[in-house]
């Protein structure tokens, strides 16, 4: 594949940078009505009554919906989330999430009613006219706990999930020469995508069409059909251009069901786009857990046991993947890159009166690696070893390697990653840089970490190539929300076929035109979709060669974009063959599909290092250096990979240093806007150095490992360890986010303790 691994510009950039992107709000049908939601002002309350009479009579109002009215229209109110399997084989708790609050509200921002009007101002004004009689109830928060909020979950206990042999791990810990215990608090994050959530719906009398800025269409389609009581073929879902998702846009939400119901009831299109405050109140949050790890080492400092006990906050309801994130997904990479078989995870989930929590960039894997790598750094400090030395003693060296949970990593070279990281990050020069910082009155710390990330999501995907009179359409089952899929898929197909890039159009996100697909999430897209595309090209060229052989009476062989006759001076490009097939009336030769399934998971991995400077007088932190050495296997588009790593590092930095969703004792959101919720800016980050150290995988024919979430997986522990290294000489410790106020307070406490 001649173009693979060569840096080239992104094809979509010209369209986006010149304002020609087509987002949800750019393609709303003419005459669409506007939607606004009445959202709960309190975290937990009994709904005594909702008086919507004045709102219904307001100017421009076409419809007001409550839970009771939706139920009367035949809408299934309850949304369901995935439930993990517990130790006794039972499933976790399954309280349903009502599309509009029914009987109770369970978090600030939960939708109570929906107004549809001719203009947005009219809809918002009418929302203000709804009288909601709410009786406040006691609030449950994390980690404090509180009263039961679902009868199905006494004590707010959602699930207890265990993996590994707890008895064997306890025995190994008891016999260990050294035993380390470390607790990590993972702060709650607001995904805060550049484009807020939004959608519009239209009803043509027999079919519903929902256009939504999501990460795939088939899950949305299935939920719409179930809750609106429609046959699957009566629902079409499309995704236009999407301005960021990070996992938060991968699942159904109550608003989309309401839009579909309203469009059907009114026979007119309806539209909704959240503003930033509404997004902060209603978008699924990320992280929010507390994990305690215990590590056991033998006399040679080899890791002999690892145990993690964690409690995670699910928020008020089971979101689609919520129960699985900090349990099954966390467990995939719990032991990191280390050769240890005695491993045990005990994960509990609890409900609280806060916004639901679900997948956010990495979904369980960053949390697992942060938990482990912070503990490894603490162990190195306590055992008197360098962080590099302790890790080098314990990394996996023989491949394929079966993890304690049965997962198999087939390739990697962790000692090589460590050596390359030391060189790329100038580890040898750190002492001089620390001395220079000290001379300026600043604390400098260096953090490093190794990570492994498991590719998640459906292992199956389909690709279809169709020749039209004007070009070639490539149908894919994934959905770009900023990653550059259009570039990657176009260039992959061009490289595999010799087709000109200008002739190829990538079509995604349309459940009518694409029969099935796995959507985007878990870094699966290029790996799974690329494998299906390769199989489609083989199917297509075999079909063309067979037809030409039958027509010409001589075998044809495909190579380098051309079908050549054996023993004759006769050759055709794929477009020429397609044109000939069209002229011959062979429509069956103009569309080719293949579905493939990856039987093994790939494991992207890497080694990152960072250096921070801290002003002890103010607590201010500056990230001074960052180096990422990653193993993503075969690189298809290096410039896009580098962008994914840098973006992931920026998000990891944001969580580590400044981002945190905060509620007060009554469950009121205190960080409901960018005035109170900090996001990193370009000026907060240094140049993020990226180097590739690939070990191609055999789990797919292209040797790719995926890269979408790796930057975040590596950044969290690296920055946390750098801060710990800077503060350790003063005896201070601080939890994320490492804000100036927290660092200053930790240093002050350490000074007071030493006096």
Short mmCIF file of C-alpha atoms in Angstrom, two decimals, residues 30 72 101 135 146 163 177 183 208 341 382 400-401 457-458 535-536 649 704 725:
data_model
loop_
_atom_site.label_atom_id
_atom_site.label_comp_id
_atom_site.label_asym_id
_atom_site.label_seq_id
_atom_site.Cartn_x
_atom_site.Cartn_y
_atom_site.Cartn_z
CA UNK A 30 -37.92 24.66 6.25
CA UNK A 72 -51.21 8.42 26.36
CA UNK A 101 -39.76 12.82 34.56
CA UNK A 135 -41.80 18.61 47.00
CA UNK A 146 -27.87 9.39 50.93
CA UNK A 163 -13.21 -10.46 38.13
CA UNK A 177 7.91 -9.01 50.48
CA UNK A 183 -6.12 5.48 46.59
CA UNK A 208 -39.92 8.98 11.03
CA UNK A 341 -1.44 -13.12 36.85
CA UNK A 382 8.51 3.76 48.70
CA UNK A 400 1.62 -13.39 22.57
CA UNK A 401 0.79 -12.87 26.22
CA UNK A 457 -16.85 -1.81 20.32
CA UNK A 458 -18.38 -4.21 17.83
CA UNK A 535 -12.25 -7.44 1.98
CA UNK A 536 -14.67 -5.46 -0.18
CA UNK A 649 -3.24 14.61 25.69
CA UNK A 704 -3.30 -1.43 12.88
CA UNK A 725 7.30 14.07 41.87
#
